[in-house]
Steps between C-alpha positions, in 0.01 A plus 500: 500500500690695757251602788624762744568375854432129400784255539462223243672167528820445286569220267808288496684498169824328392642482154819316413690328216780239495759426422669861492681405173261377233178482700275201464211575723313821621279447812244754627358419849197712613315452821189701530508706839832332567683789649883494452641326183813388682285327756239303290567527122871474491498149676227384255711613200805329643328175527368525157844549357667228730219270349575604150881451530440190707741610788572219714284574809198575247568231238210250449537182658489198248244263619427137417194460288185437704383141535254432226613802293579257222133396493369863408350555163764631243244707304509791736190430694452427858355174633200717628430678165159404357515312181328643190224249557430644833403845359154578361573690170219685312398358175634679190178677417387576853442852594424664839226746543600844650287422802687176546842667503389808710603537851294697754 
């Protein structure tokens, strides 16, 4: 894909692992048309690693449960999910003709 005389944009790459002894994580940061890896991809990889190791400045903040959270369904659904009775299901022996399923 090399074109003589044409300057194509470069991509920003950074690959790292941590910790040095007995690595636990590998991070590859790739930014399309991102220019220098040290300018764009390395800071992204640093933040991913800091979050993984929960370094103080990046550690997640423990929050109190939202008001009403104890009233949410415990079955994994959302309060806005349609119940099975809200959905029209085809009968067991129903079939669709090819014309009914075709899209123009």
